[in-house]
């Protein structure tokens, strides 16, 4: 297959690019990054200028957009996050105007669309802490890319893997332990699973919302146990996170179980960490 990945220099995108190429697919990456920072530049065809023509491909995976974790998150920042994602969508729409649009379009989304508490599959209610932003992103993709016969919104949980995401932040900190542990379950998946899911959906396309989470439940403290670089363990009151004005804290205070029903029913097999949390 010919696959275009936007945001291919990012945490998930660069890993997916390597996996796709290893499996024999022809991969194109649309990125703002320079050549020296693109880790997968040796196995993919990079497009650095957004004014360049985009190739005819079988699938587009849209991972591009400003990082949620990069800055203090408030309503103004949410507006910037949405604007950055819509800007990329509009560019793709313009680039393929008058041409056959790829049959498969995958838009990155997130499990933050679901509220705290309860158990949710893809049909669950969508009024979580980040539902307004996430729903706006999904709606924008649906409005623009309805020409794709297979349009998918992949709702990622917290992606765990070396070199990025939550683990990159934790590697800079002493080991943290939140007390009391309220047994809050955090939707999560490994970086390997995130890439494998994207590949699976390109070759076995589904439709609509798809929960990209590991079916094995993990509490916050279980996920934080990956950070073992420091022998120092700092206790941190769990309630403190709920009081902070930065909405990024709500990513860790959510407590719900998200089920990957569509992926499981389609036959996807999850990979677990070599070292269990």
Short mmCIF file of C-alpha atoms in Angstrom, two decimals:
data_model
loop_
_atom_site.label_atom_id
_atom_site.label_comp_id
_atom_site.label_asym_id
_atom_site.label_seq_id
_atom_site.Cartn_x
_atom_site.Cartn_y
_atom_site.Cartn_z
CA UNK A 1 0.00 0.00 0.00
CA UNK A 2 0.93 3.64 -0.41
CA UNK A 3 0.35 5.48 2.87
CA UNK A 4 0.70 9.17 3.72
CA UNK A 5 1.32 10.06 7.37
CA UNK A 6 0.99 13.64 8.56
CA UNK A 7 2.85 14.34 11.78
CA UNK A 8 5.16 11.48 10.87
CA UNK A 9 8.05 12.96 12.84
CA UNK A 10 6.13 12.69 16.12
CA UNK A 11 6.13 10.03 18.84
CA UNK A 12 3.55 7.73 17.24
CA UNK A 13 4.12 8.76 13.63
CA UNK A 14 7.85 8.03 13.49
CA UNK A 15 7.33 4.59 15.06
CA UNK A 16 4.47 3.79 12.68
CA UNK A 17 6.56 4.88 9.70
CA UNK A 18 9.29 2.37 10.57
CA UNK A 19 6.76 -0.44 11.09
CA UNK A 20 4.93 0.24 7.82
CA UNK A 21 8.17 0.33 5.84
CA UNK A 22 9.34 -2.89 7.46
CA UNK A 23 6.11 -4.54 6.31
CA UNK A 24 6.77 -3.50 2.71
CA UNK A 25 4.46 -0.49 2.42
CA UNK A 26 5.49 2.70 0.63
CA UNK A 27 5.33 5.50 3.18
CA UNK A 28 5.22 9.25 2.64
CA UNK A 29 5.58 11.65 5.57
CA UNK A 30 4.29 15.23 5.55
CA UNK A 31 6.16 17.13 8.25
CA UNK A 32 7.37 20.55 9.39
CA UNK A 33 10.48 18.98 10.91
CA UNK A 34 13.89 19.36 9.31
CA UNK A 35 15.70 16.45 7.70
CA UNK A 36 18.04 15.91 10.65
CA UNK A 37 15.18 15.44 13.15
CA UNK A 38 13.12 13.02 11.07
CA UNK A 39 14.06 9.61 12.50
CA UNK A 40 12.43 7.59 9.73
CA UNK A 41 13.85 9.60 6.81
CA UNK A 42 15.88 6.61 5.58
CA UNK A 43 12.84 4.38 5.06
CA UNK A 44 10.16 6.84 3.99
CA UNK A 45 9.74 9.65 1.49
CA UNK A 46 9.57 12.93 3.37
CA UNK A 47 7.66 16.00 2.18
CA UNK A 48 8.90 19.09 4.02
CA UNK A 49 7.24 21.81 1.96
CA UNK A 50 3.48 22.01 2.45
CA UNK A 51 3.26 23.66 -0.98
CA UNK A 52 4.57 20.55 -2.72
CA UNK A 53 2.17 18.22 -4.50
CA UNK A 54 1.01 15.27 -2.43
CA UNK A 55 1.22 11.78 -3.94
CA UNK A 56 -1.69 9.53 -4.86
CA UNK A 57 -1.98 7.10 -1.95
CA UNK A 58 -4.31 4.41 -0.67
CA UNK A 59 -4.59 5.79 2.86
CA UNK A 60 -3.93 8.94 4.88
CA UNK A 61 -3.17 8.82 8.60
CA UNK A 62 -3.58 12.30 10.08
CA UNK A 63 -1.57 12.60 13.30
CA UNK A 64 -0.58 16.24 12.84
CA UNK A 65 -1.37 19.06 15.24
CA UNK A 66 0.09 20.95 18.16
CA UNK A 67 0.97 18.79 21.17
CA UNK A 68 -1.45 18.73 24.10
CA UNK A 69 1.37 17.95 26.54
CA UNK A 70 3.69 20.75 25.38
CA UNK A 71 2.10 23.73 27.14
CA UNK A 72 -0.24 24.82 29.94
CA UNK A 73 -3.71 23.73 28.86
CA UNK A 74 -6.65 26.08 29.23
CA UNK A 75 -9.53 27.12 26.97
CA UNK A 76 -7.35 29.43 24.90
CA UNK A 77 -4.81 26.68 24.35
CA UNK A 78 -7.60 24.27 23.35
CA UNK A 79 -8.55 26.75 20.63
CA UNK A 80 -4.95 26.71 19.36
CA UNK A 81 -4.93 22.90 19.36
CA UNK A 82 -8.13 22.76 17.31
CA UNK A 83 -6.92 25.42 14.88
CA UNK A 84 -3.64 23.56 14.25
CA UNK A 85 -5.52 20.36 13.40
CA UNK A 86 -8.06 22.03 11.14
CA UNK A 87 -5.24 23.81 9.30
CA UNK A 88 -3.72 20.46 8.31
CA UNK A 89 -7.11 19.05 7.32
CA UNK A 90 -7.78 22.03 5.05
CA UNK A 91 -4.37 21.59 3.45
CA UNK A 92 -5.10 17.94 2.69
CA UNK A 93 -8.53 18.81 1.31
CA UNK A 94 -7.02 21.44 -0.99
CA UNK A 95 -4.14 19.19 -2.08
CA UNK A 96 -6.50 16.47 -3.34
CA UNK A 97 -9.10 18.76 -4.87
CA UNK A 98 -10.03 17.54 -8.35
CA UNK A 99 -8.36 14.17 -7.75
CA UNK A 100 -9.49 10.83 -6.43
CA UNK A 101 -9.34 11.12 -2.66
CA UNK A 102 -7.71 8.20 -0.78
CA UNK A 103 -10.25 5.54 0.16
CA UNK A 104 -8.98 5.29 3.75
CA UNK A 105 -8.67 8.29 6.07
CA UNK A 106 -7.62 7.86 9.72
CA UNK A 107 -7.95 10.84 12.05
CA UNK A 108 -6.17 10.75 15.41
CA UNK A 109 -8.53 11.31 18.34
CA UNK A 110 -8.49 10.51 22.06
CA UNK A 111 -10.35 8.68 24.83
CA UNK A 112 -10.67 11.97 26.72
CA UNK A 113 -13.99 12.28 24.93
CA UNK A 114 -15.51 9.87 27.49
CA UNK A 115 -16.54 11.08 30.97
CA UNK A 116 -14.93 9.87 34.17
CA UNK A 117 -16.55 6.84 35.78
CA UNK A 118 -18.18 3.87 34.16
CA UNK A 119 -17.32 1.57 31.28
CA UNK A 120 -17.42 2.81 27.70
CA UNK A 121 -17.09 1.27 24.27
CA UNK A 122 -17.30 3.23 21.02
CA UNK A 123 -21.03 3.82 21.54
CA UNK A 124 -20.48 5.40 24.97
CA UNK A 125 -21.54 8.93 25.89
CA UNK A 126 -19.09 11.67 24.89
CA UNK A 127 -19.07 14.39 27.54
CA UNK A 128 -15.64 13.98 29.14
CA UNK A 129 -13.11 16.62 30.21
CA UNK A 130 -11.88 17.06 26.64
CA UNK A 131 -15.06 16.15 24.78
CA UNK A 132 -15.64 19.61 23.31
CA UNK A 133 -12.18 19.74 21.71
CA UNK A 134 -12.14 16.11 20.60
CA UNK A 135 -15.66 16.20 19.18
CA UNK A 136 -14.78 19.35 17.25
CA UNK A 137 -11.75 17.60 15.72
CA UNK A 138 -13.79 14.53 14.78
CA UNK A 139 -16.61 16.64 13.33
CA UNK A 140 -14.13 18.68 11.26
CA UNK A 141 -12.65 15.48 9.82
CA UNK A 142 -16.11 14.06 9.06
CA UNK A 143 -17.19 17.24 7.27
CA UNK A 144 -14.06 17.38 5.12
CA UNK A 145 -13.32 13.76 4.32
CA UNK A 146 -16.68 12.15 3.73
CA UNK A 147 -15.37 11.24 0.26
CA UNK A 148 -13.30 8.50 1.90
CA UNK A 149 -15.23 5.25 1.87
CA UNK A 150 -13.54 4.32 5.16
CA UNK A 151 -13.29 7.26 7.57
CA UNK A 152 -12.02 6.36 11.05
CA UNK A 153 -11.54 8.35 14.25
CA UNK A 154 -8.94 6.46 16.29
CA UNK A 155 -9.34 7.37 19.96
CA UNK A 156 -5.95 6.76 21.56
CA UNK A 157 -5.50 6.21 25.27
CA UNK A 158 -2.27 7.27 27.03
CA UNK A 159 0.52 5.91 24.81
CA UNK A 160 3.38 4.34 26.78
CA UNK A 161 6.79 3.88 25.21
CA UNK A 162 10.40 5.00 25.49
CA UNK A 163 11.37 8.34 24.01
CA UNK A 164 8.09 10.18 24.15
CA UNK A 165 4.65 10.69 25.63
CA UNK A 166 4.11 10.20 29.34
CA UNK A 167 7.27 8.14 29.80
CA UNK A 168 9.48 10.93 28.42
CA UNK A 169 8.09 13.32 31.03
CA UNK A 170 8.42 10.76 33.82
CA UNK A 171 12.04 10.03 32.91
CA UNK A 172 12.93 13.57 34.00
CA UNK A 173 11.29 13.18 37.40
CA UNK A 174 11.82 11.15 40.56
CA UNK A 175 9.48 8.21 40.97
CA UNK A 176 6.07 9.53 41.93
CA UNK A 177 3.42 7.82 43.98
CA UNK A 178 -0.05 9.27 44.33
CA UNK A 179 -1.78 8.73 47.64
CA UNK A 180 -4.32 7.65 48.40
CA UNK A 181 -4.54 5.55 45.26
CA UNK A 182 -8.23 5.88 44.28
CA UNK A 183 -7.92 2.91 41.93
CA UNK A 184 -8.39 5.22 39.00
CA UNK A 185 -8.10 3.30 35.76
CA UNK A 186 -6.30 5.09 32.93
CA UNK A 187 -6.96 4.03 29.31
CA UNK A 188 -3.52 3.14 27.92
CA UNK A 189 -1.68 1.25 25.20
CA UNK A 190 1.91 0.58 24.26
CA UNK A 191 3.64 2.46 21.46
CA UNK A 192 3.99 -0.83 19.59
CA UNK A 193 0.23 -1.38 19.81
CA UNK A 194 -0.47 2.17 18.63
CA UNK A 195 1.55 1.56 15.47
CA UNK A 196 0.18 -1.94 14.94
CA UNK A 197 -3.39 -0.63 15.25
CA UNK A 198 -2.78 1.98 12.55
CA UNK A 199 -1.32 -0.68 10.25
CA UNK A 200 -4.21 -3.06 10.99
CA UNK A 201 -6.77 -0.37 10.15
CA UNK A 202 -5.06 0.36 6.84
CA UNK A 203 -5.24 -3.29 5.81
CA UNK A 204 -8.52 -4.14 7.61
CA UNK A 205 -10.41 -0.82 7.54
CA UNK A 206 -13.34 -0.23 9.86
CA UNK A 207 -15.56 2.85 10.15
CA UNK A 208 -16.37 5.56 12.67
CA UNK A 209 -14.93 5.84 16.18
CA UNK A 210 -12.40 3.19 17.25
CA UNK A 211 -10.99 2.90 20.77
CA UNK A 212 -7.23 2.32 20.66
CA UNK A 213 -6.65 1.09 24.22
CA UNK A 214 -5.25 -2.06 25.79
CA UNK A 215 -8.04 -4.25 27.22
CA UNK A 216 -5.90 -4.87 30.33
CA UNK A 217 -6.82 -2.26 32.95
CA UNK A 218 -4.07 -0.24 34.68
CA UNK A 219 -4.26 2.23 37.55
CA UNK A 220 -2.33 5.51 37.54
CA UNK A 221 0.27 4.18 39.97
CA UNK A 222 0.77 1.07 37.84
CA UNK A 223 1.55 3.22 34.82
CA UNK A 224 3.85 5.47 36.84
CA UNK A 225 5.80 2.41 37.98
CA UNK A 226 7.49 2.38 34.59
CA UNK A 227 9.62 5.28 35.79
CA UNK A 228 12.27 3.42 37.80
CA UNK A 229 15.33 5.54 37.02
CA UNK A 230 15.40 7.16 40.43
CA UNK A 231 15.47 5.39 43.78
CA UNK A 232 13.72 8.39 45.35
CA UNK A 233 9.97 7.99 45.67
CA UNK A 234 7.99 11.19 46.17
CA UNK A 235 4.47 10.88 47.56
CA UNK A 236 2.05 13.32 45.95
CA UNK A 237 -1.52 13.91 47.13
CA UNK A 238 -3.90 12.76 44.41
CA UNK A 239 -6.34 15.54 45.26
CA UNK A 240 -3.66 18.11 44.42
CA UNK A 241 -3.93 17.19 40.75
CA UNK A 242 -7.65 17.92 40.79
CA UNK A 243 -7.04 21.40 42.23
CA UNK A 244 -4.46 22.53 39.66
CA UNK A 245 -5.77 24.87 36.91
CA UNK A 246 -3.84 23.08 34.15
CA UNK A 247 -6.32 20.79 32.35
CA UNK A 248 -3.49 18.38 31.49
CA UNK A 249 -3.80 17.11 35.07
CA UNK A 250 -7.26 15.81 34.20
CA UNK A 251 -5.56 13.28 31.90
CA UNK A 252 -4.32 11.60 35.09
CA UNK A 253 -7.34 12.14 37.34
CA UNK A 254 -9.82 10.51 34.99
CA UNK A 255 -11.06 7.13 36.17
CA UNK A 256 -12.92 4.95 33.71
CA UNK A 257 -12.65 1.78 31.69
CA UNK A 258 -12.56 2.16 27.91
CA UNK A 259 -13.12 -0.97 25.82
CA UNK A 260 -11.57 -1.56 22.36
CA UNK A 261 -14.68 -3.42 21.24
CA UNK A 262 -14.37 -2.79 17.50
CA UNK A 263 -10.71 -3.81 17.34
CA UNK A 264 -11.28 -6.98 19.37
CA UNK A 265 -14.28 -7.96 17.25
CA UNK A 266 -12.23 -7.37 14.10
CA UNK A 267 -9.55 -9.78 15.33
CA UNK A 268 -6.78 -7.41 16.39
CA UNK A 269 -4.30 -8.95 18.84
CA UNK A 270 -2.74 -6.59 21.36
CA UNK A 271 0.96 -6.63 22.24
CA UNK A 272 1.78 -6.21 25.94
CA UNK A 273 4.88 -4.69 27.46
CA UNK A 274 7.82 -7.02 27.82
CA UNK A 275 8.02 -5.77 31.39
CA UNK A 276 4.52 -5.67 32.78
CA UNK A 277 3.63 -2.49 34.73
#
